[in-house]
Short mmCIF file of C-alpha atoms in Angstrom, two decimals:
data_model
loop_
_atom_site.label_atom_id
_atom_site.label_comp_id
_atom_site.label_asym_id
_atom_site.label_seq_id
_atom_site.Cartn_x
_atom_site.Cartn_y
_atom_site.Cartn_z
CA MET A 1 77.41 42.80 84.79
CA HIS A 2 80.09 45.01 86.33
CA GLY A 3 77.43 46.65 88.48
CA LEU A 4 76.08 43.27 89.59
CA ALA A 5 79.55 42.14 90.59
CA LEU A 6 80.21 45.27 92.66
CA SER A 7 76.78 45.27 94.29
CA ALA A 8 77.36 41.75 95.62
CA GLY A 9 79.40 43.15 98.52
CA PRO A 10 83.04 43.37 99.63
CA ARG A 11 83.45 39.58 99.51
CA THR A 12 81.33 37.35 97.33
CA ASP A 13 81.26 34.09 95.42
CA LEU A 14 79.00 35.53 92.70
CA ARG A 15 79.31 33.61 89.43
CA ILE A 16 78.37 34.91 85.97
CA ALA A 17 78.38 33.22 82.56
CA LEU A 18 79.35 35.28 79.49
CA ILE A 19 78.32 33.54 76.27
CA ALA A 20 78.98 34.77 72.72
CA GLU A 21 78.96 33.19 69.28
CA THR A 22 82.72 32.60 69.53
CA LEU A 23 85.35 33.04 72.23
CA GLY A 24 86.86 35.82 70.14
CA ASP A 25 83.54 37.68 70.14
CA ALA A 26 83.30 37.34 73.91
CA ARG A 27 86.73 38.91 74.32
CA GLU A 28 86.44 41.60 71.66
CA VAL A 29 82.84 42.67 72.34
CA MET A 30 81.68 41.63 75.80
CA ILE A 31 84.92 42.33 77.65
CA ASP A 32 87.12 44.72 75.64
CA GLY A 33 84.49 46.28 73.35
CA ALA A 34 83.40 49.91 73.53
CA SER A 35 80.63 48.90 75.94
CA GLY A 36 82.46 45.87 77.30
CA ILE A 37 82.88 45.06 80.97
CA ALA A 38 86.55 46.02 81.15
CA ARG A 39 85.98 49.31 79.29
CA ILE A 40 83.12 50.61 81.42
CA ALA A 41 84.66 49.66 84.78
CA ARG A 42 85.62 52.99 86.34
CA ARG A 43 86.46 51.54 89.73
CA LEU A 44 87.44 48.13 91.01
CA ARG A 45 88.30 47.06 87.49
CA PRO A 46 88.23 43.26 87.09
CA GLU A 47 91.31 41.32 86.06
CA VAL A 48 91.03 39.55 82.72
CA GLU A 49 92.55 36.06 82.87
CA ILE A 50 92.09 35.17 79.23
CA SER A 51 94.12 31.94 79.43
CA ARG A 52 91.59 30.67 81.97
CA ARG A 53 88.67 32.22 80.06
CA ARG A 54 87.45 34.29 82.97
CA ILE A 55 87.46 37.73 84.56
CA VAL A 56 87.76 38.22 88.32
CA TRP A 57 86.71 41.23 90.40
CA PRO A 58 88.59 42.32 93.52
CA ASN A 59 85.67 41.19 95.72
CA GLY A 60 85.84 37.62 94.40
CA ALA A 61 83.01 37.79 91.86
CA MET A 62 83.91 35.89 88.71
CA ALA A 63 82.60 35.69 85.15
CA GLN A 64 83.48 32.73 82.92
CA ILE A 65 83.59 32.95 79.13
CA PHE A 66 81.83 30.46 76.86
CA SER A 67 81.19 30.01 73.15
CA SER A 68 78.10 28.78 71.30
CA GLU A 69 80.51 26.60 69.32
CA ASP A 70 80.95 24.35 72.37
CA PRO A 71 77.67 23.78 74.27
CA GLU A 72 79.21 20.94 76.28
CA SER A 73 81.58 23.36 78.02
CA LEU A 74 78.58 24.56 80.05
CA ARG A 75 78.29 21.17 81.72
CA GLY A 76 79.55 21.36 85.30
CA PRO A 77 79.82 25.10 86.07
CA GLN A 78 76.98 26.88 87.87
CA PHE A 79 75.96 30.51 87.93
CA HIS A 80 73.81 33.21 89.47
CA TYR A 81 73.55 35.25 86.26
CA ALA A 82 74.29 34.97 82.55
CA TRP A 83 74.78 37.40 79.69
CA CYS A 84 74.07 35.98 76.22
CA ASP A 85 75.27 38.25 73.41
CA GLU A 86 74.01 38.02 69.80
CA LEU A 87 72.02 34.90 70.59
CA ALA A 88 70.27 35.02 67.20
CA LYS A 89 73.54 34.21 65.44
CA TRP A 90 74.84 31.52 67.79
CA LYS A 91 76.13 28.47 65.93
CA HIS A 92 74.45 25.88 68.20
CA ALA A 93 71.83 28.10 69.76
CA GLU A 94 69.34 25.56 71.08
CA GLU A 95 71.94 23.25 72.61
CA THR A 96 73.96 26.07 74.15
CA PHE A 97 70.91 27.77 75.62
CA ASP A 98 69.57 24.47 76.98
CA MET A 99 72.85 23.70 78.73
CA LEU A 100 72.89 27.21 80.21
CA GLN A 101 69.48 26.68 81.79
CA PHE A 102 70.81 23.71 83.75
CA ALA A 103 73.77 25.81 84.91
CA LEU A 104 71.68 28.72 86.24
CA ARG A 105 71.11 27.20 89.66
CA LEU A 106 72.74 29.53 92.20
CA GLY A 107 71.08 32.13 94.40
CA GLU A 108 67.46 32.89 95.09
CA ARG A 109 66.64 34.23 91.63
CA PRO A 110 68.99 33.25 88.79
CA ARG A 111 68.55 35.51 85.78
CA GLN A 112 69.89 35.90 82.25
CA LEU A 113 70.28 38.85 79.91
CA VAL A 114 70.06 38.44 76.13
CA THR A 115 71.36 41.19 73.84
CA THR A 116 70.91 40.54 70.14
CA THR A 117 69.89 41.76 66.74
CA PRO A 118 66.33 40.40 66.43
CA ARG A 119 66.58 37.71 63.77
CA ALA A 120 63.48 35.53 63.57
CA VAL A 121 65.13 32.33 64.79
CA PRO A 122 62.85 29.92 66.70
CA LEU A 123 64.71 30.24 70.01
CA LEU A 124 64.48 34.03 70.09
CA LYS A 125 60.82 33.96 69.10
CA ARG A 126 60.07 31.59 71.98
CA LEU A 127 61.93 33.78 74.46
CA ILE A 128 60.10 36.91 73.34
CA GLY A 129 56.79 35.08 73.62
CA ASP A 130 57.54 33.83 77.14
CA ALA A 131 55.43 35.63 79.74
CA GLU A 132 58.43 35.80 82.10
CA THR A 133 60.65 37.58 79.56
CA ARG A 134 60.98 41.34 79.81
CA VAL A 135 61.66 42.78 76.36
CA THR A 136 63.40 46.11 75.75
CA ARG A 137 63.81 47.33 72.18
CA LEU A 138 66.35 49.92 71.05
CA SER A 139 66.85 51.29 67.57
CA THR A 140 70.12 52.50 66.10
CA ALA A 141 68.75 56.03 66.33
CA ASP A 142 68.51 55.66 70.11
CA ASN A 143 72.30 55.39 70.12
CA ARG A 144 72.96 58.33 67.81
CA ASP A 145 74.95 60.27 70.44
CA ASN A 146 77.64 57.59 70.34
CA LEU A 147 77.84 57.27 66.55
CA ALA A 148 79.65 59.21 63.86
CA PRO A 149 77.80 62.25 62.44
CA GLY A 150 75.86 61.31 59.33
CA PHE A 151 76.07 57.57 60.00
CA ILE A 152 72.37 57.05 60.65
CA ALA A 153 71.31 59.33 57.80
CA ALA A 154 73.50 57.41 55.37
CA LEU A 155 72.07 54.06 56.44
CA GLU A 156 68.51 55.38 56.33
CA ARG A 157 69.02 56.57 52.76
CA ARG A 158 70.21 53.15 51.71
CA TYR A 159 68.14 50.79 53.87
CA GLY A 160 65.22 52.85 55.18
CA GLY A 161 61.94 50.97 54.78
CA THR A 162 63.58 47.69 53.75
CA ARG A 163 63.33 44.47 55.73
CA LEU A 164 67.06 44.65 56.44
CA GLY A 165 66.76 48.23 57.63
CA ARG A 166 63.80 47.47 59.86
CA GLN A 167 65.77 44.64 61.46
CA GLU A 168 69.21 46.22 61.76
CA LEU A 169 68.22 49.86 62.31
CA GLY A 170 64.79 49.60 63.89
CA GLY A 171 65.31 46.50 66.00
CA GLU A 172 62.20 44.81 64.60
CA LEU A 173 61.75 41.06 64.55
CA ILE A 174 61.11 40.40 60.87
CA GLU A 175 59.33 37.17 60.01
CA ASP A 176 60.18 35.05 56.98
CA ARG A 177 58.87 36.19 53.62
CA GLU A 178 55.69 34.44 52.57
CA ASP A 179 57.11 34.01 49.06
CA GLY A 180 60.58 33.01 50.28
CA LEU A 181 62.18 29.75 49.21
CA TRP A 182 63.32 28.81 52.74
CA ARG A 183 61.88 28.88 56.27
CA ARG A 184 63.91 29.34 59.44
CA ASP A 185 62.16 26.58 61.35
CA ARG A 186 63.01 24.16 58.56
CA LEU A 187 66.65 25.24 58.56
CA GLU A 188 66.73 24.82 62.33
CA ALA A 189 65.53 21.23 61.95
CA LEU A 190 68.23 20.53 59.37
CA THR A 191 71.09 21.72 61.60
CA VAL A 192 73.16 18.82 62.91
CA ARG A 193 76.40 18.52 64.84
CA LEU A 194 77.61 15.16 63.56
CA ILE A 195 78.38 14.92 59.86
CA GLU A 196 78.63 11.61 58.02
CA PRO A 197 81.93 10.85 56.23
CA LEU A 198 82.39 13.09 53.20
CA ARG A 199 83.40 11.80 49.81
CA ARG A 200 83.66 15.18 48.06
CA ILE A 201 84.06 18.77 49.25
CA VAL A 202 83.81 21.97 47.22
CA VAL A 203 84.36 25.63 47.98
CA ALA A 204 82.02 27.87 45.97
CA VAL A 205 82.77 31.54 45.44
CA ASP A 206 80.54 34.35 44.18
CA PRO A 207 82.95 37.25 43.54
CA PRO A 208 81.69 40.77 44.24
CA ALA A 209 80.73 42.94 41.29
CA GLY A 210 82.68 45.88 42.71
CA SER A 211 84.87 46.84 45.62
CA GLY A 212 84.54 48.92 48.74
CA PRO A 213 83.45 48.45 52.36
CA ALA A 214 79.97 47.17 51.40
CA SER A 215 81.15 44.60 48.85
CA VAL A 216 80.78 40.96 49.85
CA CYS A 217 82.45 37.93 48.34
CA GLY A 218 80.24 34.91 48.95
CA ILE A 219 82.27 31.84 49.96
CA VAL A 220 80.47 28.65 51.02
CA VAL A 221 81.97 25.23 51.75
CA ALA A 222 79.83 22.12 51.28
CA GLY A 223 80.43 18.40 51.10
CA LEU A 224 78.72 15.29 49.77
CA MET A 225 78.26 12.60 52.41
CA ASP A 226 78.46 8.86 51.90
CA ASN A 227 74.70 8.63 52.50
CA GLY A 228 74.03 10.82 49.45
CA ARG A 229 73.07 13.95 51.36
CA ALA A 230 74.97 17.23 51.23
CA ALA A 231 76.28 19.13 54.24
CA VAL A 232 76.92 22.87 54.33
CA LEU A 233 80.14 23.09 56.32
CA ALA A 234 80.95 26.80 56.47
CA ASP A 235 80.02 30.29 55.37
CA ALA A 236 83.46 31.81 54.88
CA SER A 237 82.23 34.93 53.08
CA VAL A 238 84.24 38.13 53.51
CA GLU A 239 83.27 41.79 53.30
CA GLY A 240 85.10 44.83 51.99
CA ARG A 241 88.11 42.90 50.71
CA SER A 242 90.30 43.45 47.68
CA PRO A 243 90.38 40.73 44.98
CA ALA A 244 93.66 39.41 46.37
CA ASP A 245 92.23 39.28 49.89
CA TRP A 246 89.04 37.44 48.99
CA ALA A 247 91.08 35.06 46.87
CA ARG A 248 93.21 34.32 49.94
CA ALA A 249 90.02 33.63 51.91
CA VAL A 250 88.93 31.14 49.24
CA VAL A 251 92.29 29.38 49.29
CA HIS A 252 92.25 29.31 53.10
CA ALA A 253 88.83 27.61 53.07
CA TYR A 254 90.05 25.18 50.40
CA ARG A 255 93.03 24.19 52.54
CA ARG A 256 91.20 24.18 55.86
CA PHE A 257 88.54 21.75 54.67
CA GLU A 258 90.87 19.83 52.35
CA ALA A 259 88.45 20.46 49.52
CA ASP A 260 88.56 18.76 46.15
CA ARG A 261 87.73 21.78 44.02
CA VAL A 262 86.82 25.46 43.96
CA VAL A 263 83.69 26.43 42.02
CA ALA A 264 83.76 30.08 40.94
CA GLU A 265 81.10 32.13 39.19
CA VAL A 266 82.64 34.16 36.37
CA ASN A 267 79.71 36.24 35.14
CA GLN A 268 81.21 39.36 36.71
CA GLY A 269 84.93 38.83 36.19
CA GLY A 270 85.40 36.25 33.46
CA ASP A 271 88.77 34.53 33.31
CA MET A 272 90.17 37.14 35.70
CA VAL A 273 88.42 35.34 38.56
CA ALA A 274 90.39 32.14 37.97
CA ALA A 275 93.56 34.15 37.40
CA THR A 276 93.12 35.95 40.71
CA LEU A 277 92.61 32.68 42.57
CA LYS A 278 95.59 31.02 40.90
CA SER A 279 97.79 34.00 41.72
CA ILE A 280 97.42 32.90 45.35
CA GLU A 281 97.62 29.13 44.74
CA ALA A 282 98.97 28.19 41.31
CA ASN A 283 97.75 24.59 41.45
CA LEU A 284 94.29 25.42 42.79
CA PRO A 285 91.70 23.28 40.95
CA VAL A 286 89.06 25.76 39.78
CA THR A 287 85.81 25.05 37.99
CA MET A 288 84.37 28.17 36.38
CA VAL A 289 80.59 28.40 36.20
CA ARG A 290 78.53 30.89 34.25
CA ALA A 291 74.88 31.59 35.06
CA THR A 292 72.49 31.29 32.13
CA ARG A 293 69.29 31.77 34.14
CA GLY A 294 68.14 34.17 36.84
CA LYS A 295 69.08 33.76 40.49
CA TYR A 296 65.60 32.64 41.57
CA LEU A 297 65.37 29.95 38.90
CA ARG A 298 68.82 28.67 39.86
CA ALA A 299 67.90 28.63 43.55
CA GLU A 300 64.61 26.74 43.16
CA PRO A 301 66.10 23.25 42.59
CA VAL A 302 68.47 23.81 45.52
CA ALA A 303 65.54 24.79 47.74
CA ALA A 304 63.84 21.58 46.62
CA LEU A 305 66.82 19.60 47.93
CA TYR A 306 66.21 21.16 51.35
CA GLU A 307 62.51 20.30 51.18
CA GLN A 308 63.46 16.69 50.47
CA GLY A 309 65.77 16.61 53.49
CA ARG A 310 68.80 16.05 51.29
CA VAL A 311 70.83 18.96 52.73
CA VAL A 312 71.93 19.59 56.32
CA HIS A 313 73.87 22.40 57.97
CA ALA A 314 76.83 21.66 60.23
CA ALA A 315 76.07 24.79 62.30
CA ARG A 316 73.90 27.90 62.24
CA PHE A 317 75.08 30.39 59.62
CA ALA A 318 73.21 33.55 60.58
CA GLU A 319 74.07 35.85 57.67
CA LEU A 320 73.61 33.10 55.10
CA GLU A 321 70.29 31.99 56.59
CA ASP A 322 69.10 35.61 56.66
CA GLN A 323 69.58 35.75 52.90
CA MET A 324 67.98 32.35 52.36
CA CYS A 325 64.82 33.30 54.27
CA ASP A 326 64.60 36.76 52.69
CA PHE A 327 65.02 35.56 49.10
CA GLY A 328 61.95 35.65 46.88
CA PRO A 329 61.11 36.01 43.19
CA ASP A 330 62.32 39.62 43.25
CA GLY A 331 65.54 38.80 45.10
CA LEU A 332 66.37 40.13 48.56
CA SER A 333 63.97 42.70 49.99
CA SER A 334 66.90 45.09 50.48
CA GLY A 335 67.74 44.98 46.78
CA ARG A 336 71.28 43.87 47.55
CA SER A 337 73.03 40.95 45.89
CA PRO A 338 72.43 37.57 47.61
CA ASP A 339 76.16 36.86 47.54
CA ARG A 340 76.25 34.21 50.26
CA LEU A 341 73.16 32.51 48.86
CA ASP A 342 74.63 32.53 45.35
CA ALA A 343 77.72 30.74 46.64
CA LEU A 344 75.52 28.20 48.42
CA VAL A 345 73.56 27.54 45.23
CA TRP A 346 76.75 27.00 43.22
CA ALA A 347 78.19 24.65 45.86
CA LEU A 348 75.10 22.45 46.11
CA THR A 349 74.57 22.53 42.36
CA ALA A 350 78.10 21.23 41.85
CA LEU A 351 77.60 18.47 44.42
CA MET A 352 74.01 17.42 43.76
CA LEU A 353 72.69 18.78 40.48
CA GLU A 354 75.48 18.69 37.91
CA GLY A 355 74.37 17.20 34.63
CA THR A 356 70.86 18.70 34.75
CA GLY A 357 71.69 21.45 32.26
CA GLU A 358 72.60 24.23 34.69
CA PRO A 359 75.21 25.56 35.20
CA ARG A 360 77.66 25.60 32.33
CA ILE A 361 80.96 24.38 33.70
CA ARG A 362 84.53 24.69 32.49
CA GLY A 363 87.48 23.37 34.49
CA VAL A 364 90.86 25.08 34.50
#
């Protein structure tokens, strides 16, 4: 984009749209990141006017910053070019992309660049299948000169040959598992922007079995609407955090959504899980749940709720949906723990399935 701005001439009214999942991502990755516009500009560096959500080059070219969280913000502006980063994890992908198409109306040949990890979301699949789309694929190995020594080898040892490795390392577009409990197109259809009034909200937490950079604490917020359906409100999961830190993330989600209760799995940590949470918020209402059946058997009735149209998502939750669509009878294809999915199952079980014999619940 920097090259496009400079090639437009000494004076220009060139307009560019920069769109990321969030405004923070646009700033941290697209502008200030290692390969961001401001970092690679060796001459005629643009001025970043973050309060106005734009960057301006000395020749008058301008790029405006947008977020997939607010598709309506694309109404009104118009552009010659657009750069869409990590489109496959945009929160409101279809609506944001549609609004962008109406805004690309300047110049003789408006164009857009999409850079993304290739998740098999319907929008990305349509773009790849479009005859007018030019597709370039790069693997992590293609970027080895810019990565730490041993990084690729370590990832290959852990993820080589797995679906996750093929997607994240090889840049392959991996389709849903045939034996998976969920399908991406179905999840897409169940994503809504307007949520009915909620009469109960829970925050479910699946604590990590260990610690370290790769550990993930699954945290999912869901609510029960007045119409009897459930809405998944947020995937607030955190990675590589200490017990105190993930407990703070749980309490933050509880306060942010004004939840009624926290539901915490205690198979891994027992009463220490509740104690850790209450060390952050002494009066936190915690319901401890203990799994008595395997993950797949627990997930099946929740998947049935989706099939019946009784669950909606308030946004796209890329990492959570990746686990949902990659979860089969033998778990995730990578062999890792489905932490985010576990939290989802506990949340929806608490809201929709309590009293059916699973799980065993004890309030503290």
